[in-house]
Structure formats: C-alpha cells, structure tokens
XYZ file of C-alpha atoms in Angstrom:
690
model
C 2.953 -38.599 6.268
C 3.819 -40.249 9.567
C 4.667 -43.542 11.193
C 1.666 -44.680 13.223
C 0.763 -47.715 15.261
C -1.351 -50.234 13.376
C -4.721 -51.218 14.862
C -5.303 -54.914 15.491
C -8.991 -54.817 14.645
C -11.287 -52.507 12.726
C -13.211 -52.073 9.512
C -11.011 -51.956 6.439
C -8.105 -49.575 6.349
C -9.950 -46.308 6.483
C -7.976 -43.393 7.868
C -8.158 -43.959 11.585
C -9.872 -41.342 13.700
C -8.540 -42.826 16.934
C -4.893 -43.368 16.125
C -2.539 -41.299 18.273
C 0.133 -39.317 16.539
C 3.755 -40.299 16.899
C 4.517 -37.529 19.334
C 1.657 -38.354 21.730
C 2.178 -40.286 24.947
C -0.122 -43.308 24.809
C -0.965 -45.969 27.367
C -1.151 -49.623 26.288
C -4.952 -49.390 26.365
C -4.882 -46.486 23.882
C -5.635 -43.649 26.299
C -3.693 -40.430 25.860
C -1.479 -39.398 28.734
C -1.228 -35.707 29.676
C 1.942 -33.892 28.634
C 4.614 -33.306 31.288
C 4.469 -29.784 32.840
C 7.732 -28.726 31.221
C 6.554 -29.744 27.777
C 3.244 -27.956 28.284
C 5.047 -24.705 29.120
C 7.280 -25.133 26.074
C 4.239 -25.703 23.841
C 2.553 -22.564 25.149
C 5.726 -20.548 24.600
C 6.165 -21.952 21.082
C 2.555 -21.209 20.132
C 2.858 -17.660 21.504
C 6.058 -16.933 19.576
C 4.685 -18.582 16.426
C 1.476 -16.566 16.674
C 3.356 -13.292 17.087
C 5.548 -14.126 14.072
C 2.458 -15.004 12.001
C 0.652 -11.750 12.797
C 3.818 -9.724 12.233
C 4.449 -11.299 8.831
C 0.816 -10.772 7.831
C 0.937 -7.087 8.743
C 4.306 -6.622 7.035
C 2.935 -8.178 3.854
C -0.059 -5.840 3.969
C 2.191 -2.791 4.395
C 4.516 -4.101 1.682
C 1.847 -4.386 -1.043
C 0.269 -1.075 0.031
C 3.653 0.644 -0.299
C 4.233 -0.895 -3.720
C 0.833 0.357 -4.857
C 1.571 3.868 -3.604
C 5.058 3.950 -5.106
C 3.859 2.635 -8.456
C 1.013 5.142 -8.954
C 1.768 7.950 -6.469
C -1.810 7.261 -5.470
C -1.912 9.843 -2.695
C -1.007 12.680 -5.061
C -3.001 12.008 -8.244
C -6.494 13.331 -8.976
C -9.637 11.385 -8.166
C -10.326 10.633 -11.837
C -6.814 9.202 -12.187
C -7.303 7.042 -9.111
C -10.502 5.665 -10.570
C -8.951 5.057 -13.992
C -6.222 3.031 -12.263
C -8.938 0.471 -11.455
C -8.711 -1.123 -14.880
C -11.385 -3.178 -16.688
C -13.785 -5.111 -14.413
C -12.049 -3.724 -11.316
C -13.531 -0.331 -12.140
C -17.001 -1.827 -12.589
C -16.975 -3.431 -9.142
C -15.607 -0.327 -7.464
C -18.317 1.783 -9.136
C -20.981 0.040 -7.025
C -19.076 0.877 -3.847
C -18.925 4.500 -5.016
C -22.627 4.407 -5.901
C -23.541 3.168 -2.413
C -21.343 5.832 -0.773
C -22.915 8.641 -2.821
C -26.521 7.476 -2.357
C -28.771 9.655 -0.213
C -29.344 6.738 2.167
C -28.407 3.088 2.523
C -31.939 2.084 1.500
C -31.775 4.157 -1.694
C -28.347 2.765 -2.457
C -29.597 -0.820 -2.150
C -32.667 0.021 -4.245
C -30.387 1.410 -6.948
C -28.467 -1.872 -7.058
C -31.530 -4.110 -7.079
C -33.199 -2.043 -9.820
C -30.209 -0.898 -11.862
C -30.839 0.611 -15.304
C -27.462 2.257 -15.911
C -25.184 -0.798 -16.206
C -27.033 -2.141 -19.258
C -29.037 0.326 -21.352
C -32.752 -0.250 -22.085
C -32.702 -2.991 -19.455
C -33.166 -3.150 -15.680
C -31.018 -5.717 -13.885
C -30.438 -6.767 -10.282
C -26.748 -6.171 -9.564
C -26.863 -8.180 -6.315
C -28.261 -11.149 -8.228
C -25.939 -10.868 -11.217
C -22.600 -9.984 -9.604
C -20.679 -10.803 -6.439
C -20.640 -7.291 -4.941
C -21.876 -7.881 -1.401
C -18.396 -6.985 -0.186
C -18.753 -3.521 -1.752
C -22.182 -3.157 -0.150
C -20.866 -4.190 3.257
C -17.838 -1.863 3.055
C -19.926 1.102 1.938
C -22.376 0.613 4.814
C -19.478 0.240 7.239
C -17.893 3.427 5.937
C -21.162 5.343 6.316
C -21.835 4.266 9.908
C -18.284 4.535 11.261
C -17.036 7.999 12.358
C -14.114 7.984 9.929
C -15.319 10.170 7.046
C -13.273 13.154 8.214
C -10.071 11.156 8.483
C -10.208 8.621 5.647
C -11.393 8.981 2.070
C -13.730 6.227 0.768
C -11.151 4.982 -1.742
C -8.543 4.505 0.986
C -11.007 2.662 3.215
C -11.613 0.326 0.277
C -8.021 -0.368 -0.754
C -6.767 -0.647 2.834
C -9.397 -3.314 3.461
C -8.086 -5.313 0.499
C -4.497 -4.893 1.611
C -5.582 -5.931 5.115
C -7.030 -9.140 3.673
C -3.537 -9.918 2.413
C -2.512 -10.132 6.063
C -5.286 -12.681 6.624
C -4.095 -14.563 3.539
C -0.493 -14.824 4.699
C -1.486 -15.777 8.249
C -3.742 -18.550 6.881
C -0.920 -19.930 4.710
C 1.429 -19.724 7.707
C -0.998 -21.602 9.964
C -1.684 -24.301 7.363
C 2.015 -25.033 6.976
C 2.456 -24.985 10.745
C -0.385 -27.479 11.230
C 1.022 -29.818 8.588
C 4.615 -29.818 9.825
C 4.212 -29.249 13.559
C 6.588 -26.278 13.693
C 5.997 -22.575 13.099
C 9.363 -22.419 11.328
C 7.530 -24.009 8.391
C 4.964 -21.201 8.451
C 7.751 -18.613 8.480
C 9.308 -20.220 5.410
C 5.932 -20.405 3.618
C 5.282 -16.692 4.258
C 8.772 -15.709 3.083
C 8.345 -17.714 -0.105
C 4.961 -16.083 -0.690
C 6.501 -12.610 -0.382
C 9.656 -13.245 -2.428
C 7.594 -14.869 -5.200
C 5.034 -12.047 -5.155
C 4.941 -11.736 -8.961
C 3.551 -15.265 -9.157
C 1.575 -15.488 -5.912
C -0.564 -12.330 -6.017
C -1.461 -9.348 -8.175
C -3.400 -7.416 -5.571
C -1.255 -4.272 -5.815
C -2.415 -3.483 -9.377
C -5.831 -5.228 -9.569
C -7.183 -4.302 -6.150
C -10.980 -4.766 -6.581
C -10.640 -8.036 -8.537
C -12.922 -10.723 -7.080
C -10.091 -13.186 -6.450
C -8.355 -10.692 -4.160
C -11.435 -10.777 -1.945
C -11.975 -14.515 -2.190
C -8.534 -16.145 -1.936
C -7.851 -15.086 1.683
C -11.083 -16.829 2.729
C -10.150 -19.859 0.633
C -6.812 -20.030 2.462
C -8.618 -19.822 5.812
C -10.899 -22.643 4.699
C -7.915 -24.836 3.762
C -6.301 -24.135 7.144
C -9.528 -25.146 8.903
C -9.825 -28.326 6.807
C -6.207 -29.171 7.630
C -6.992 -28.908 11.329
C -10.252 -30.853 10.906
C -8.412 -33.798 9.346
C -6.147 -34.197 12.360
C -6.764 -37.190 14.621
C -7.953 -37.036 18.239
C -10.105 -33.920 17.911
C -12.533 -33.527 20.784
C -16.227 -33.200 19.782
C -16.239 -29.513 20.725
C -13.073 -28.889 18.694
C -14.574 -30.663 15.703
C -17.796 -28.661 15.874
C -15.917 -25.363 16.093
C -13.660 -26.360 13.195
C -16.641 -27.334 11.051
C -18.181 -23.947 11.817
C -14.940 -22.231 10.745
C -14.913 -24.261 7.518
C -18.520 -23.285 6.817
C -17.972 -19.562 7.447
C -14.834 -19.487 5.278
C -16.582 -21.474 2.524
C -19.570 -19.125 2.609
C -17.418 -15.973 2.414
C -15.321 -17.460 -0.379
C -18.471 -18.337 -2.333
C -20.030 -14.929 -1.731
C -17.071 -12.938 -3.039
C -16.149 -14.688 -6.324
C -18.286 -15.838 -9.235
C -15.874 -18.684 -10.034
C -16.213 -20.184 -6.539
C -18.156 -23.213 -7.781
C -15.366 -24.297 -10.124
C -12.671 -23.984 -7.439
C -14.735 -25.915 -4.915
C -15.517 -28.559 -7.539
C -11.778 -29.244 -7.764
C -11.674 -29.376 -3.973
C -14.588 -31.824 -3.949
C -12.765 -33.984 -6.509
C -9.752 -34.092 -4.174
C -11.961 -35.232 -1.296
C -13.655 -37.806 -3.526
C -10.355 -39.312 -4.691
C -8.976 -39.582 -1.168
C -12.216 -40.999 0.215
C -12.298 -43.661 -2.503
C -8.713 -44.634 -1.656
C -9.486 -44.822 2.079
C -7.066 -42.023 2.931
C -9.579 -39.728 4.649
C -12.230 -40.459 7.287
C -15.565 -40.773 5.484
C -17.573 -38.978 8.169
C -15.489 -35.811 7.867
C -15.564 -35.931 4.060
C -19.361 -36.146 4.188
C -19.487 -33.060 6.397
C -17.285 -31.184 3.935
C -19.580 -32.121 1.021
C -22.583 -30.866 2.991
C -20.792 -27.642 3.952
C -19.956 -26.924 0.313
C -23.575 -27.449 -0.748
C -25.071 -25.441 2.121
C -22.604 -22.568 1.704
C -23.342 -22.325 -2.011
C -27.114 -22.515 -1.476
C -26.952 -19.741 1.127
C -25.111 -17.557 -1.388
C -27.757 -18.493 -3.958
C -30.472 -17.169 -1.630
C -28.554 -13.932 -1.010
C -28.104 -13.516 -4.771
C -31.865 -13.723 -5.319
C -31.718 -17.395 -6.391
C -29.032 -16.956 -9.023
C -29.675 -19.769 -11.490
C -25.996 -20.185 -12.365
C -25.358 -21.355 -8.782
C -28.263 -23.811 -8.806
C -27.006 -25.253 -12.074
C -23.408 -25.571 -10.919
C -21.528 -28.826 -11.395
C -20.445 -28.682 -7.754
C -23.948 -29.141 -6.358
C -24.707 -31.892 -8.894
C -21.430 -33.681 -8.100
C -21.742 -33.525 -4.315
C -25.351 -34.713 -4.375
C -24.342 -37.531 -6.734
C -21.545 -38.663 -4.422
C -23.887 -38.777 -1.436
C -26.506 -40.728 -3.422
C -23.941 -43.167 -4.839
C -22.484 -43.790 -1.392
C -25.973 -44.640 -0.099
C -26.476 -47.117 -2.949
C -23.034 -48.747 -2.590
C -22.808 -49.322 1.158
C -20.047 -51.960 1.077
C -17.655 -49.957 -1.068
C -14.664 -50.347 1.262
C -14.662 -54.077 1.881
C -13.008 -57.012 0.096
C -9.685 -57.710 -1.538
C -7.784 -55.751 -4.169
C -9.663 -56.859 -7.308
C -12.999 -56.672 -5.525
C -12.264 -53.141 -4.316
C -11.052 -52.001 -7.728
C -14.205 -53.294 -9.392
C -16.403 -51.535 -6.860
C -14.412 -48.314 -7.255
C -14.760 -48.308 -11.029
C -18.519 -48.811 -10.727
C -18.693 -46.106 -8.055
C -16.827 -43.567 -10.211
C -19.015 -44.341 -13.235
C -22.164 -44.062 -11.127
C -21.099 -40.691 -9.700
C -20.158 -39.387 -13.144
C -23.456 -40.448 -14.730
C -25.522 -39.097 -11.840
C -23.649 -35.776 -11.956
C -24.310 -35.305 -15.667
C -27.955 -36.350 -15.372
C -28.705 -34.133 -12.372
C -26.880 -31.167 -13.892
C -28.622 -31.533 -17.245
C -31.996 -31.873 -15.527
C -31.462 -28.712 -13.439
C -30.292 -26.693 -16.439
C -33.256 -27.915 -18.486
C -35.732 -26.949 -15.782
C -34.135 -23.521 -15.216
C -33.367 -22.930 -18.914
C -29.837 -22.098 -17.787
C -27.246 -20.955 -20.333
C -25.159 -18.508 -18.265
C -22.057 -20.707 -18.123
C -22.173 -22.282 -21.586
C -19.337 -20.027 -22.793
C -16.998 -21.607 -20.225
C -17.638 -25.117 -21.532
C -17.256 -23.951 -25.141
C -13.935 -22.399 -24.199
C -12.764 -25.578 -22.439
C -13.847 -27.726 -25.380
C -11.886 -25.597 -27.845
C -8.889 -25.186 -25.511
C -8.322 -28.890 -25.047
C -8.626 -29.702 -28.731
C -12.135 -31.126 -28.987
C -12.729 -29.354 -32.274
C -12.268 -25.834 -33.637
C -14.974 -23.279 -32.994
C -16.326 -20.142 -34.653
C -17.897 -19.084 -31.368
C -16.909 -15.482 -30.653
C -16.902 -15.797 -26.864
C -14.793 -18.963 -26.814
C -12.249 -17.477 -29.223
C -12.135 -14.253 -27.209
C -10.982 -16.273 -24.196
C -8.599 -18.415 -26.237
C -6.828 -15.317 -27.503
C -6.265 -13.803 -24.059
C -2.859 -14.510 -22.571
C -4.369 -14.903 -19.100
C -6.355 -17.939 -20.287
C -3.422 -19.561 -22.066
C -0.941 -22.124 -20.785
C 1.321 -21.219 -17.890
C 4.520 -19.657 -19.343
C 7.735 -21.584 -18.788
C 9.493 -18.535 -17.339
C 7.215 -18.902 -14.305
C 9.220 -21.945 -13.238
C 12.535 -20.140 -13.596
C 11.282 -17.363 -11.299
C 9.998 -19.882 -8.758
C 13.276 -21.798 -8.957
C 15.350 -18.699 -8.189
C 13.957 -18.743 -4.637
C 14.462 -22.543 -4.398
C 10.688 -22.906 -4.067
C 10.127 -24.994 -7.186
C 13.071 -27.306 -6.465
C 11.869 -28.029 -2.937
C 8.274 -28.347 -4.114
C 9.229 -30.912 -6.765
C 11.279 -32.897 -4.253
C 8.469 -33.010 -1.662
C 5.829 -33.680 -4.323
C 7.772 -36.695 -5.630
C 8.276 -38.183 -2.151
C 4.677 -37.757 -1.041
C 3.290 -38.983 -4.358
C 5.288 -42.212 -4.008
C 4.108 -42.528 -0.397
C 0.492 -41.900 -1.449
C 0.644 -44.602 -4.141
C 2.035 -47.109 -1.630
C -0.566 -46.254 1.013
C -3.426 -46.294 -1.514
C -2.359 -49.704 -2.821
C -2.089 -51.038 0.731
C -5.535 -49.682 1.586
C -7.107 -51.237 -1.510
C -5.600 -54.632 -0.677
C -7.722 -54.685 2.444
C -6.882 -55.081 6.119
C -6.732 -58.876 6.388
C -2.942 -58.862 6.418
C -2.994 -56.598 9.471
C -4.078 -59.477 11.685
C -0.810 -61.293 10.954
C 1.307 -58.380 12.157
C 2.551 -57.927 15.666
C 0.739 -55.258 17.619
C 3.653 -52.828 17.763
C 4.937 -53.336 14.263
C 4.982 -50.129 12.244
C 4.672 -49.377 8.539
C 7.665 -47.568 7.082
C 5.523 -45.561 4.641
C 2.318 -43.926 5.842
C 0.415 -40.744 5.072
C -1.522 -38.553 7.460
C -5.001 -37.462 6.285
C -4.100 -33.753 6.312
C -0.904 -34.371 4.301
C -2.823 -36.573 1.861
C -5.384 -33.825 1.287
C -2.670 -31.219 0.792
C -0.964 -33.468 -1.762
C -4.039 -34.066 -3.929
C -5.085 -30.411 -3.556
C -1.762 -29.146 -4.895
C -1.740 -31.678 -7.762
C -5.238 -30.779 -8.984
C -4.761 -27.027 -8.676
C -1.356 -27.421 -10.309
C -3.054 -28.985 -13.334
C -5.494 -26.064 -13.400
C -2.656 -23.522 -13.252
C -0.664 -25.259 -15.987
C -3.672 -25.165 -18.302
C -4.873 -21.623 -17.446
C -2.364 -18.982 -16.406
C -4.939 -16.780 -14.653
C -5.541 -19.542 -12.097
C -1.883 -19.885 -11.119
C -2.395 -17.828 -7.958
C -4.458 -20.666 -6.479
C -1.527 -23.027 -7.016
C 1.558 -20.956 -6.267
C 0.342 -19.831 -2.840
C -0.343 -23.428 -1.823
C 2.990 -24.407 -3.364
C 4.664 -22.255 -0.693
C 2.732 -24.118 2.010
C 3.395 -27.568 0.583
C 7.125 -27.058 0.012
C 7.738 -25.539 3.460
C 5.753 -28.324 5.134
C 7.861 -30.988 3.411
C 11.116 -29.295 4.296
C 10.169 -29.032 7.992
C 8.317 -32.332 8.363
C 9.611 -34.954 10.751
C 7.817 -37.667 8.789
C 9.381 -36.702 5.434
C 12.928 -36.691 6.784
C 12.287 -39.839 8.802
C 11.237 -41.660 5.641
C 14.269 -40.431 3.705
C 16.722 -41.380 6.454
C 15.105 -44.783 6.928
C 15.431 -45.492 3.208
C 19.123 -44.532 3.468
C 19.514 -46.581 6.693
C 20.674 -43.422 8.510
C 17.668 -42.810 10.745
C 18.028 -41.587 14.292
C 15.591 -39.336 16.115
C 18.268 -36.732 16.878
C 19.490 -36.633 13.274
C 15.939 -36.145 12.043
C 15.364 -33.186 14.363
C 18.667 -31.548 13.398
C 17.889 -31.816 9.670
C 14.258 -30.618 9.899
C 15.372 -27.398 11.589
C 18.774 -26.744 10.047
C 17.807 -27.021 6.360
C 14.814 -24.605 6.633
C 17.006 -22.116 8.542
C 19.687 -22.335 5.845
C 16.989 -21.810 3.196
C 15.658 -18.763 5.036
C 19.149 -17.295 5.276
C 19.668 -17.837 1.547
C 16.359 -16.129 0.719
C 17.151 -13.190 2.999
C 20.656 -12.776 1.628
C 19.599 -12.966 -2.016
C 16.284 -11.100 -2.047
C 16.372 -8.547 0.769
C 18.402 -6.001 -1.266
C 16.021 -6.409 -4.203
C 12.993 -5.834 -1.988
C 14.566 -2.677 -0.564
C 15.337 -1.406 -4.088
C 11.766 -2.165 -5.140
C 10.367 -0.211 -2.200
C 12.573 2.773 -3.019
C 11.585 2.902 -6.700
C 9.087 5.713 -7.319
C 6.801 5.970 -10.344
C 3.661 7.903 -11.225
C 0.323 7.140 -12.887
C 0.198 8.584 -16.410
C -2.703 8.118 -18.835
C -3.576 11.585 -20.185
C -5.719 10.320 -23.088
C -8.151 8.423 -20.872
C -8.223 11.261 -18.331
C -9.084 13.706 -21.126
C -11.821 11.389 -22.386
C -13.459 11.067 -18.949
C -13.308 14.811 -18.356
C -14.823 15.461 -21.800
C -17.676 13.026 -21.138
C -18.493 14.655 -17.793
C -18.373 18.153 -19.265
C -20.034 17.680 -22.665
C -22.626 14.927 -22.362
C -25.898 14.747 -20.415
C -26.126 12.484 -17.377
C -28.570 10.256 -19.247
C -26.254 9.657 -22.217
C -25.675 6.033 -23.253
C -22.172 4.942 -24.273
C -21.043 1.985 -26.379
C -17.499 0.685 -26.743
C -15.178 -2.000 -25.488
C -16.097 -3.780 -22.264
C -12.848 -2.762 -20.599
C -13.116 0.957 -21.273
C -16.842 1.203 -20.521
C -16.240 -0.036 -16.968
C -14.062 3.056 -16.466
C -16.734 5.259 -18.067
C -19.314 4.072 -15.554
C -16.984 4.573 -12.606
C -15.624 8.001 -13.594
C -18.710 9.578 -15.142
C -21.764 7.604 -14.016
C -23.086 7.411 -17.582
C -25.208 4.508 -18.830
C -23.457 1.641 -20.637
C -24.483 -0.732 -23.374
C -22.146 -3.517 -22.193
C -19.546 -4.255 -19.520
C -16.861 -6.822 -18.554
C -18.900 -9.043 -16.207
C -19.409 -11.761 -18.788
C -21.472 -14.396 -16.919
C -24.771 -13.704 -18.717
C -25.830 -14.975 -22.130
C -27.799 -11.843 -23.086
C -24.844 -9.630 -22.203
C -22.469 -11.781 -24.252
C -24.736 -11.509 -27.273
C -25.129 -7.771 -26.701
C -21.335 -7.323 -26.498
C -20.851 -9.227 -29.746
C -23.383 -6.929 -31.416
C -21.747 -3.763 -30.058
C -18.352 -4.979 -31.289
C -19.683 -4.974 -34.853
C -18.312 -1.416 -34.984
C -14.941 -3.104 -35.608
C -16.233 -5.771 -38.042
C -16.838 -5.755 -41.818
C -20.369 -4.417 -41.559
C -22.033 -1.570 -43.409
C -22.493 1.767 -41.595
C -26.251 1.335 -41.769
C -26.108 -2.067 -40.055
C -23.832 -0.781 -37.315
C -25.977 2.337 -36.775
C -29.096 0.192 -36.468
C -27.445 -2.129 -33.949
C -26.216 0.738 -31.789
C -29.557 2.497 -31.862
C -31.350 -0.701 -30.832
C -29.452 -0.466 -27.539
C -30.244 3.226 -27.094
C -26.677 4.330 -27.845
C -25.967 8.058 -27.929
C -22.156 7.920 -28.133
C -19.714 5.286 -29.301
C -16.065 5.199 -28.199
C -13.567 3.998 -30.805
C -10.089 2.946 -29.686
C -6.916 3.054 -31.743
C -5.616 0.129 -29.687
C -8.346 -2.024 -31.273
C -8.457 -0.464 -34.734
C -4.681 -0.783 -35.144
C -4.239 -3.684 -32.784
C -0.701 -4.917 -32.226
C -1.148 -6.690 -28.906
C -2.491 -9.784 -30.644
C -1.154 -11.518 -33.724
C -3.195 -12.075 -36.861
C -6.087 -14.402 -36.101
C -6.533 -13.127 -32.559
C -7.247 -9.479 -33.279
C -10.776 -8.473 -32.331
C -11.706 -7.678 -35.919
C -10.476 -11.135 -37.006
C -12.601 -12.876 -34.374
C -15.659 -10.908 -35.454
C -15.107 -11.648 -39.128
C -14.763 -15.380 -38.398
C -17.899 -15.375 -36.201
C -19.818 -13.435 -38.886
C -18.736 -15.861 -41.590
C -16.794 -13.214 -43.496
C -13.604 -15.270 -43.108
C -13.247 -19.027 -43.284
C -11.161 -18.948 -40.104
C -7.663 -17.982 -39.091
C -5.295 -19.858 -36.799
C -5.359 -18.526 -33.258
C -1.796 -17.421 -32.579
C 0.012 -16.649 -29.365
C -0.850 -13.297 -27.819
C 1.621 -10.586 -27.005
C 1.505 -8.132 -24.141
C -0.311 -8.341 -20.844
C -3.959 -8.397 -19.992
C -3.880 -5.177 -17.971
C -2.641 -2.834 -20.705
C -5.685 -3.258 -22.918
C -6.527 0.364 -23.546
C -3.571 2.655 -23.436
C -3.990 4.568 -26.685
C -6.221 7.483 -27.643
C -9.873 6.443 -27.198
C -12.222 8.781 -29.061
C -15.943 9.346 -28.487
C -18.276 9.932 -31.449
C -21.895 11.040 -31.131
C -24.569 9.103 -33.004
C -27.123 11.099 -34.962
C-alpha cells in the first residue's frame, strides 16, 4: 500500500508498471533522477548490514533446530537402529531410499534399484522415482558418494544437516520478503524473530526431518520472495528476466520435492487470478507466472517418468483455462462498474467451466484415479454428505487433517504476532476493497483530477499479492491443521511488513489527521523496536531453558522388534502391518513390504485396506487368504491398534473397517485424541504365517 501519483492517460486502471514509488526522485517528464551520493552510500551500508543480519539469523535458526533435535533424542549417542526408528512413519520410508542409494554398489545400480523396485510393494515392481518425490534423496546420496567426506561425516548427519541448513534458507527468504515489502530490514528481523519464537506453529522440522514439506517450504518461501520483487515497479528488463528465472527455479524445486505442490500452487494461482481480475496486478507479469507454474510442473512430470497425477492436476487445467479465457475475452478491463462486473462474472464462469472440462477430459484419457481420495475427503469434510469410504474416513479421523485448534491463536497471541497480524490484515483488506472498487469503476474519473492529486488509499502490487496470499492460505490452515505451516510462516512476514510499513502508518495518521513525514518515520521504527525488545525480554529465558533441557530417545519395544526381524527372518521375507510401522521395517531391516504410507496411488490404497482386514470382523480364513495373495510371510500386530485409545469410538481403525465392510451401519466420527507422531508406541508383535 502506498500513495502514488495518478497517471493522466492510460488504459483502464491496471496496476501501473511505470509509476515511480513515493521515495523515488522523479522529473516532471517522469524520468527517474539518480540518488544523491550520500543516499547511495547509506543504501549500500543498509543493504550490507541487513544482509549480514539475515544470514546470521538464518544460520542461528539452523543451529537452534539442530540443537533441539540433538537434545531431544541424544542423537549422537544412540544406536543406528534407534536413529532410524526416530524417523517415524513416512519419514522413514523416504530416508530408506537415501540409505539404499548410499549402500548400493554403484550410483547406476542404486538408480536401477529405484526405477525397478520390488521391495516396497510385494509381488509388484514399481518405479520409485515416478511414484514418489525422492529426487532430493537421490541427489544427496550422489553428493555424499562423490565428496571426500565419508571419513568425517556419517551419511545420516549429512542428510539431517542438509535439512537443518535449508531452514537457514527458509528464514532468509522470509526475512527478504518482509524487507522487500516494507523497505527496511528491521521488518525482516522482526519476521525472523517471530518465526523462531513461534516455532511450535511455524515448523516441525526438528522431529519430522525427512518430511517432504521440510524440503519444499524453503523453496516456496524463495519463490514468494522472488515474486514480491518481480511485482515491484520500475524493474529494468535484465532485472525482470533474472527475477523470472529465480521464480522458475524456485517453483521447479518446490514442485520436485513435494507431492502436494500442485494444490499449493493452485491456491497461489487463484490469488493471482483474483488480483488480475480486480486490476491490482500487471497482467503481463501474471501471465508469466501462470506459464512458469505450468512449465515447472511439466518439467517435474518429465523427471517423474510422466507421472499421470501431475498431468491431471487442477493447477494445469486452471492455468490453461485462464489463458484461453483471457484470449476469448480481450476487452475484460474496459467499461464502467456494471459493465466490468458483468464481464468479470462471465469470465469467472468461463474459467471454472473450462477448468472442469479440461481436467475431466485429461483424467478420462489417462484413466487417472490417483487423487480421488483427496476429493472424497474434501467432500466429506465440508459436509457434502456422509461417506463409508475407508480412505476418506481415515483422513477425517486424523487430528492433522482436522480444523485448526483454537489454542494455536493463544500461542501466536503470546508473542503479539496474531494481534499485529489481525490489525494489519484489517487495514489492508479495507484498502484492497477500496482500490478494487475504484479500479472496477474505470479510469474516466481520472481525467477530471489534477495531475498531482493523490489518492489517500492505494495498494502496491506486491502488498496486494501478499494480502490475498495470506487470506487464502489462512483459509486452508483453518480448515486443515497440517497445512498451518504454510500460513503461520507467511503470517510472520505479513505482520512485520505492516508494522514497519511507511504506507500503513501514513494511512492511519492521515485518517486521524495527524500525518507528518517525521512522525511516520518515528512510528515505523520505534514500534517494531519496542516489539523486538518485548519478544527478547519475554522469550529469551525460555529459549535458553529449552536449549538446556536434555532428553533421550527411548522405544525399546520397536528396537527389539527390528533386531528380531534382522536376526530371525530371511532377507526375502515379506511383512504386513500398519503403514506407519512398515516404513520403519523397510528402513531398519530392508525387508519387503506389502504396503506403506505414501498414499497417492489407488492400487496401494486398496491394498492397504485389504491388509488392514487383520483388525476387522473377518474370519481367519479370509484374512489368511488376503495376506497370502500379497505374498505375506509375517504379519505385525500392534497393541496400539488392537486396544486403541488414541481415537474415540467411531474413529478407531477397527470401526472404520467395519463401516467400510458394511458390518456396522456407521458411527459418528468423533474428535481424535493424541498427536499424529505417536502412532505406534506400544508393543508391536510379529507373527509368522503358515
């Protein structure tokens, strides 16, 4: 949001590419004057100090989470099997492919073992590189093999230190984004401090290290920083090309490292679409961003051996539909208010219909059903009818896929983050509504204004994007707790930007008739400094106590199970059991599995449902036949499932199976208890099939 000079002539009210910012020296003919020498030196000094602070905070965050991980598990002192067991559920599955590549006789044999894998799913050969996003494990394993570090660094440390290092990239990207939005690195400092002090709600990297989001979110933050810079006015052609390249690289890496990339970028595309329709972003740059999203996703599709789930994604269908609709409706941004509204409604309907038609056509051609469980889950979650579907109910009963708990807001409020965020969100939302309405009314009234007359309420393109981004990802986080990390990290950026923004305080002071340039500058620096002092005073002792607290990994039952499997079963043995535990079995023992936690495949989902019949009301003969059909030699039964207390009645695994099998008419799905990372903590037992 800023006060900018209004153009006398031009097409509509589209976000102006050639409008100088308030701080820029401008001649009457619109040319930009060079900065005075003293100001140039000050800018260089400020950028240098800000850059040093950014890098320092990033490195400190990396060391901080690494220390927490070490203190929590005593990772350096426990046995290798205990280290591997600490990679719970799907984390262990992903890490197992890194371990497999490290232990392979050569890089070529390691890659061949991933492309033709017959140990992840019994009696079936699958392509791991096509099915899962594990190129990061492949890259790290190759890097570890070719670098002369084997004598000094164990493979597991090379892996976890890389992830902790990415946290430094994450924090630096958040810092830079806030700095770009506000114009001062003090905003970036505040954003980084909020990220660290709200660690419980901004990251979970220290106890879910190999999780895909921990790889992907740093690149997503870099992409947002690059987009923020791209949306600034007065970029030189070379600057714009370099920024577009940075956006593409970050988008590609984000897409390559997380299977849910398409859904996150769909929300991002919706934000761009909304702002473009309301004339708040330059159309040319929005078009480039659509193309970058499509090209990045298609490149990942090629690397994943033409993964059909990517080709059938809603993101590709939506972006293509927007580009087609824009070609059809060339005069979308002309006319008065009612004319514009009518065109917009038709445009939105056209894009929606084209998206559904293109997506349905692609899925029909490819016979794609990999993501149908997600849409079943969403349909049931938002009340569009009850379902007996096992997969949908399995998600509904997991706390991570439930609504965001209310205690999240109390934690965020304790650092003042949520209060500031709400204040800035309200102000910028009001400003956005005013600007959008003014844009839709058309630009005819501009000709009746004096050349130097200024609007009181305006919104910069980068601030407008940040606003819609945080609103849409906030809605996602409120509906699905697991996705809160996408919102809370950007919340730190958005709140710190508002608190340090000249434009925000200028608007407030003008509304109160108290505006002076000096007063604005004093407030934009003094309030963030006071906030930083409050955070340091209140949370520094707690951080020091947290760093001094020492614990130790302890799971003797699972350790005993893994040791028994390695000692008493042949290497070719096939194991059945829960998805979560079997991932650990593959990592620790290398045995073949019947099923696993990577759930984005219809055949695997059906296979998992069949394996889980060991906990349903089925006869021993039926269960034995099912297990044998998958080549099972051993089945692992878990007390934590047989005598489940983590979920209430209706959400226990055996209840879900009985409902799906038609043995029960249906039970209400009740609120879950416990956390998603303590799924198997009690006495798993392996039984051999005869």
